[in-house]
């Protein structure tokens, strides 16, 4: 008795996988899936395509971007290893947070047994965010609106068109967040020249920087003064949060691609990073992981908002329009959009 091959249309395939039809189209557009077509042009998914789709969905759940997934399904397990390391670190952090909440819950139960008031403990038990929450009044060019950011991701991209106020927002974030520091473009001036001297003065720091530079060079980066200065700031002891102005400044395409891969594989160290960028090599929305976020500053100076990295999400197209290749970014480096400040 012969067996027939089950073939699903796009709607049935999406329903079986627990994803949207738009997600299937995205996988196809990125060369991950190649569904057959009926005579009328409708997509169909056989058992082989469904098996591949299940693998893609599983890898996406681990936080891999579509570019990384393509390497994995093509047989390169290095990207999977890095993703598993990051995912494992995130699970360990979540486990530690859950253990702390359980301990608080048990203390609360013990206190209640003795009739002690413990209402102030309830909020801490009810919610355990990934990172510190932050709230402040927005600086100029906004109108002083209240801004709140909760559940801060390990890696947050700050993006916006010229004149949107993203630099002022970044500086204000660094001021308001506990144990945070702002790494400005002055790192490329006199401060950049002292990077090696700083490493020589602190051997452990210098060793971390050298190890990071070796990893970056091995993944295609060109070791330049701009890269050395940036990595020196990243590997320094001290602030738990860094807000970095135009992280791609002075770096070519290959170096930017190696840098963002390096930053993703080190997020398990739990140093929170805010990266200002307008480079499509730094912010590839299809490659974003589960502990990353986009903070978008609109051109009309509406309050900054978190934008999901999926086509069709509110703000997605506006974010995409702000991004350019490293070559285009190099041509517009230093360009400013001037707006008169209100008296």
Coordinates of C-alpha atoms in Angstrom, one line a residue:
X1 CA 0.0 0.0 0.0
X2 CA 1.6 3.3 -1.1
X3 CA 1.8 6.4 1.1
X4 CA 0.8 9.9 -0.1
X5 CA 2.9 12.9 0.6
X6 CA 1.0 15.5 2.6
X7 CA 1.0 18.9 1.0
X8 CA -0.3 22.0 2.7
X9 CA -1.2 25.4 1.4
X10 CA 0.2 28.6 3.0
X11 CA -2.7 29.0 5.4
X12 CA -2.6 25.4 6.7
X13 CA 1.2 25.5 6.9
X14 CA 1.2 28.7 8.9
X15 CA -1.5 27.3 11.2
X16 CA 0.5 24.1 11.8
X17 CA 3.7 25.9 12.5
X18 CA 2.0 28.5 14.8
X19 CA 3.3 31.5 12.7
X20 CA 1.8 34.0 10.4
X21 CA 1.6 33.7 6.6
X22 CA 3.7 36.9 6.5
X23 CA 6.4 35.1 8.4
X24 CA 6.5 32.3 5.8
X25 CA 6.8 35.0 3.1
X26 CA 9.7 36.5 5.0
X27 CA 11.5 33.2 5.3
X28 CA 11.0 32.7 1.6
X29 CA 12.3 36.2 0.8
X30 CA 15.5 35.5 2.8
X31 CA 16.1 32.2 0.9
X32 CA 15.2 29.9 3.8
X33 CA 12.2 28.3 2.2
X34 CA 11.4 27.4 -1.4
X35 CA 7.7 26.3 -1.5
X36 CA 6.4 24.7 -4.7
X37 CA 3.7 26.4 -6.7
X38 CA 0.5 25.1 -8.1
X39 CA -0.5 25.8 -11.7
X40 CA -2.5 28.8 -10.5
X41 CA 0.6 30.1 -8.6
X42 CA -0.4 29.2 -5.1
X43 CA 2.4 28.2 -2.7
X44 CA 2.4 24.6 -1.3
X45 CA 4.6 23.1 1.4
X46 CA 5.5 19.4 1.3
X47 CA 6.9 17.4 4.2
X48 CA 10.5 18.4 3.4
X49 CA 9.6 22.1 3.4
X50 CA 7.6 21.8 6.6
X51 CA 10.5 20.1 8.3
X52 CA 12.8 22.9 7.3
X53 CA 10.2 25.4 8.4
X54 CA 9.9 23.8 11.8
X55 CA 13.7 24.1 12.2
X56 CA 13.5 27.8 11.2
X57 CA 10.8 28.4 13.8
X58 CA 12.7 26.6 16.5
X59 CA 15.9 28.6 15.7
X60 CA 13.9 31.8 15.7
X61 CA 12.6 31.0 19.2
X62 CA 16.2 30.7 20.3
X63 CA 16.8 34.3 19.2
X64 CA 18.6 33.7 16.0
X65 CA 18.1 36.3 13.2
X66 CA 17.2 35.2 9.7
X67 CA 20.8 35.7 8.5
X68 CA 22.2 33.5 11.2
X69 CA 19.5 30.9 10.6
X70 CA 20.6 30.6 6.9
X71 CA 24.1 29.7 8.0
X72 CA 22.8 27.1 10.4
X73 CA 20.4 25.4 8.0
X74 CA 23.2 25.4 5.4
X75 CA 25.4 23.4 7.8
X76 CA 27.4 26.0 9.7
X77 CA 26.8 25.3 13.4
X78 CA 29.0 28.2 14.8
X79 CA 26.0 30.6 14.8
X80 CA 23.9 28.0 16.6
X81 CA 26.6 27.5 19.2
X82 CA 26.8 31.3 19.9
X83 CA 23.0 31.5 20.1
X84 CA 22.8 28.6 22.5
X85 CA 25.4 30.2 24.7
X86 CA 23.5 33.5 24.7
X87 CA 20.2 31.7 25.3
X88 CA 21.7 29.6 28.1
X89 CA 23.0 32.8 29.8
X90 CA 19.6 34.4 29.5
X91 CA 17.9 31.3 31.0
X92 CA 20.4 31.3 33.9
X93 CA 19.7 35.0 34.6
X94 CA 15.9 34.3 34.4
X95 CA 16.4 31.3 36.8
X96 CA 18.3 33.5 39.3
X97 CA 15.5 36.1 39.1
X98 CA 12.8 33.4 39.6
X99 CA 14.8 31.9 42.5
X100 CA 14.9 35.4 44.1
X101 CA 11.2 35.8 43.7
X102 CA 10.5 32.4 45.2
X103 CA 12.7 33.3 48.2
X104 CA 10.7 36.6 48.6
X105 CA 7.4 34.7 48.4
X106 CA 8.5 32.3 51.1
X107 CA 9.6 35.1 53.3
X108 CA 6.2 36.7 52.7
X109 CA 4.4 33.5 53.6
X110 CA 6.4 33.3 56.8
X111 CA 5.7 36.9 57.7
X112 CA 2.0 36.4 57.1
X113 CA 2.0 33.5 59.5
X114 CA 3.1 35.8 62.2
X115 CA 0.7 38.6 61.2
X116 CA 3.3 41.0 59.9
X117 CA 2.2 43.4 57.2
X118 CA 4.0 42.7 53.9
X119 CA 2.1 44.6 51.2
X120 CA 5.3 46.4 50.1
X121 CA 6.8 43.1 49.1
X122 CA 4.0 42.2 46.6
X123 CA 5.2 44.4 43.6
X124 CA 8.6 42.8 43.7
X125 CA 7.1 39.3 43.6
X126 CA 4.5 40.2 40.9
X127 CA 7.0 41.5 38.4
X128 CA 10.7 40.8 37.6
X129 CA 11.9 42.9 34.7
X130 CA 15.0 42.1 32.5
X131 CA 16.7 45.3 33.4
X132 CA 16.1 48.5 35.4
X133 CA 13.1 50.6 34.6
X134 CA 13.6 54.3 33.8
X135 CA 11.4 57.3 33.8
X136 CA 12.2 61.0 33.2
X137 CA 11.0 64.2 31.5
X138 CA 12.2 64.4 27.9
X139 CA 14.7 67.1 27.1
X140 CA 14.5 69.6 24.2
X141 CA 13.5 69.1 21.3
X142 CA 10.6 67.4 23.0
X143 CA 8.1 69.4 25.1
X144 CA 9.0 67.9 28.5
X145 CA 6.7 64.9 28.1
X146 CA 7.2 62.0 30.6
X147 CA 9.2 59.1 29.1
X148 CA 9.1 55.6 30.6
X149 CA 11.1 52.6 29.5
X150 CA 10.5 49.3 31.3
X151 CA 11.8 45.8 30.8
X152 CA 15.1 47.0 29.3
X153 CA 16.7 44.6 26.9
X154 CA 20.4 43.6 27.0
X155 CA 20.9 45.4 23.6
X156 CA 18.8 48.4 22.7
X157 CA 19.3 50.3 19.4
X158 CA 18.6 54.0 19.4
X159 CA 17.5 55.1 15.9
X160 CA 16.0 58.2 14.3
X161 CA 16.5 60.6 11.4
X162 CA 18.8 63.6 11.6
X163 CA 17.4 66.2 13.9
X164 CA 15.1 63.8 15.8
X165 CA 16.9 64.3 19.1
X166 CA 18.3 60.8 19.5
X167 CA 21.7 62.1 20.8
X168 CA 20.0 64.2 23.5
X169 CA 17.8 61.2 24.4
X170 CA 20.9 59.0 24.6
X171 CA 22.7 61.5 26.9
X172 CA 19.6 61.8 29.1
X173 CA 19.4 58.0 29.4
X174 CA 23.0 57.8 30.5
X175 CA 22.3 60.5 33.2
X176 CA 19.1 58.8 34.4
X177 CA 20.0 55.1 34.4
X178 CA 21.8 53.8 37.5
X179 CA 25.5 53.0 36.9
X180 CA 25.5 54.2 33.3
X181 CA 28.1 56.0 31.2
X182 CA 27.8 57.8 27.8
X183 CA 30.5 57.0 25.3
X184 CA 30.5 59.9 22.9
X185 CA 32.2 60.7 19.6
X186 CA 35.0 62.4 21.4
X187 CA 36.4 58.9 21.9
X188 CA 37.8 59.3 18.4
X189 CA 39.8 62.4 19.4
X190 CA 42.3 62.8 22.2
X191 CA 40.6 60.1 24.3
X192 CA 41.1 57.6 21.5
X193 CA 44.9 58.3 21.5
X194 CA 45.1 57.2 25.2
X195 CA 43.3 53.9 24.8
X196 CA 46.5 51.8 24.6
X197 CA 48.0 53.7 27.5
X198 CA 44.9 52.9 29.6
X199 CA 45.3 49.2 28.7
X200 CA 49.0 49.2 29.6
X201 CA 48.1 50.7 33.0
X202 CA 45.6 47.9 33.7
X203 CA 46.9 44.6 32.5
X204 CA 43.7 42.6 33.1
X205 CA 41.8 45.2 31.1
X206 CA 44.4 45.1 28.4
X207 CA 44.1 41.3 28.2
X208 CA 40.4 41.5 27.7
X209 CA 40.7 44.1 25.0
X210 CA 43.4 42.1 23.2
X211 CA 41.2 38.9 23.4
X212 CA 38.2 40.8 22.0
X213 CA 40.3 42.4 19.2
X214 CA 41.7 39.0 18.2
X215 CA 38.1 37.6 18.0
X216 CA 37.0 40.5 15.9
X217 CA 40.0 40.3 13.6
X218 CA 39.3 36.6 13.2
X219 CA 35.8 37.4 12.1
X220 CA 36.7 39.9 9.4
X221 CA 37.2 43.2 11.4
X222 CA 39.9 45.7 10.5
X223 CA 41.7 46.6 13.7
X224 CA 41.9 50.4 13.6
X225 CA 42.2 53.2 16.2
X226 CA 38.4 53.6 16.1
X227 CA 37.8 49.9 16.9
X228 CA 40.5 49.8 19.6
X229 CA 39.0 52.8 21.3
X230 CA 35.5 51.4 21.2
X231 CA 36.5 47.9 22.5
X232 CA 38.6 49.6 25.2
X233 CA 35.4 51.3 26.5
X234 CA 33.3 48.1 26.1
X235 CA 35.8 46.0 28.1
X236 CA 36.5 48.5 30.9
X237 CA 35.4 47.7 34.4
X238 CA 32.8 50.0 35.9
X239 CA 29.5 51.1 34.6
X240 CA 26.9 48.3 34.2
X241 CA 25.3 50.2 31.3
X242 CA 26.9 51.9 28.3
X243 CA 25.2 54.3 26.0
X244 CA 27.3 54.6 22.8
X245 CA 27.0 57.4 20.3
X246 CA 27.1 56.2 16.6
X247 CA 28.8 52.9 17.4
X248 CA 29.7 52.4 13.7
X249 CA 31.7 55.7 13.4
X250 CA 35.1 55.0 11.7
X251 CA 34.4 51.3 11.0
X252 CA 34.0 49.7 7.6
X253 CA 31.2 47.2 6.7
X254 CA 33.2 44.1 7.6
X255 CA 34.2 45.5 10.9
X256 CA 30.6 46.6 11.7
X257 CA 29.3 43.1 11.0
X258 CA 32.0 41.5 13.2
X259 CA 31.3 44.0 15.9
X260 CA 27.6 43.4 16.2
X261 CA 28.2 39.6 16.2
X262 CA 30.7 40.2 19.0
X263 CA 28.2 42.3 21.0
X264 CA 25.5 39.7 20.6
X265 CA 27.6 36.8 21.8
X266 CA 28.8 38.8 24.9
X267 CA 25.3 39.9 26.0
X268 CA 25.3 37.0 28.5
X269 CA 27.6 39.1 30.6
X270 CA 24.6 41.3 31.4
X271 CA 26.2 44.6 30.7
X272 CA 23.3 46.5 29.2
X273 CA 24.1 48.4 26.0
X274 CA 22.3 51.2 24.2
X275 CA 23.7 51.7 20.7
X276 CA 23.0 54.8 18.6
X277 CA 23.2 53.8 15.0
X278 CA 22.0 54.5 11.5
X279 CA 23.9 51.7 9.8
X280 CA 22.0 48.7 8.3
X281 CA 25.1 46.5 9.1
X282 CA 24.7 47.3 12.9
X283 CA 20.9 47.2 13.0
X284 CA 19.8 44.3 10.7
X285 CA 16.2 43.9 11.9
X286 CA 15.9 40.4 10.5
X287 CA 18.9 39.3 12.7
X288 CA 17.6 40.7 16.0
X289 CA 17.4 38.3 18.9
X290 CA 14.9 38.0 21.7
X291 CA 16.8 40.2 24.2
X292 CA 17.2 43.1 21.8
X293 CA 15.0 46.2 21.2
X294 CA 14.7 49.3 19.0
X295 CA 14.0 52.7 20.5
X296 CA 12.9 55.0 17.8
X297 CA 12.9 58.8 17.8
X298 CA 10.3 60.1 15.3
X299 CA 11.1 63.1 13.1
X300 CA 8.1 65.0 14.4
X301 CA 9.4 64.8 18.0
X302 CA 6.6 62.6 19.2
X303 CA 7.9 60.7 22.3
X304 CA 10.4 57.9 21.5
X305 CA 8.8 54.5 21.2
X306 CA 9.8 50.8 21.1
X307 CA 9.4 49.4 17.6
X308 CA 9.1 45.7 16.9
X309 CA 11.5 44.4 14.2
X310 CA 8.8 42.9 12.0
X311 CA 7.4 44.1 8.7
X312 CA 4.0 45.6 9.3
X313 CA 4.7 46.6 12.9
X314 CA 4.0 50.2 13.8
X315 CA 7.1 52.3 13.1
X316 CA 8.9 49.5 11.2
X317 CA 9.0 51.3 7.9
X318 CA 10.1 54.6 9.6
X319 CA 13.0 52.8 11.2
X320 CA 14.0 51.1 8.0
X321 CA 14.0 54.4 6.2
X322 CA 16.6 55.7 8.7
X323 CA 19.1 52.9 8.0
X324 CA 21.7 53.0 5.3
X325 CA 24.7 50.9 4.2
X326 CA 28.1 51.7 5.8
X327 CA 29.2 53.3 2.5
X328 CA 26.3 55.7 2.5
X329 CA 26.7 56.4 6.2
X330 CA 30.4 57.3 5.5
X331 CA 29.3 59.9 2.9
X332 CA 26.9 61.6 5.3
X333 CA 29.1 61.3 8.4
X334 CA 29.1 64.6 10.3
X335 CA 26.0 65.9 8.6
X336 CA 23.7 67.8 10.9
X337 CA 20.1 68.8 10.6
X338 CA 19.7 72.3 12.1
X339 CA 16.5 73.3 13.9
X340 CA 16.1 76.6 15.7
X341 CA 15.6 76.1 19.5
X342 CA 12.6 77.7 20.9
X343 CA 13.3 80.7 23.1

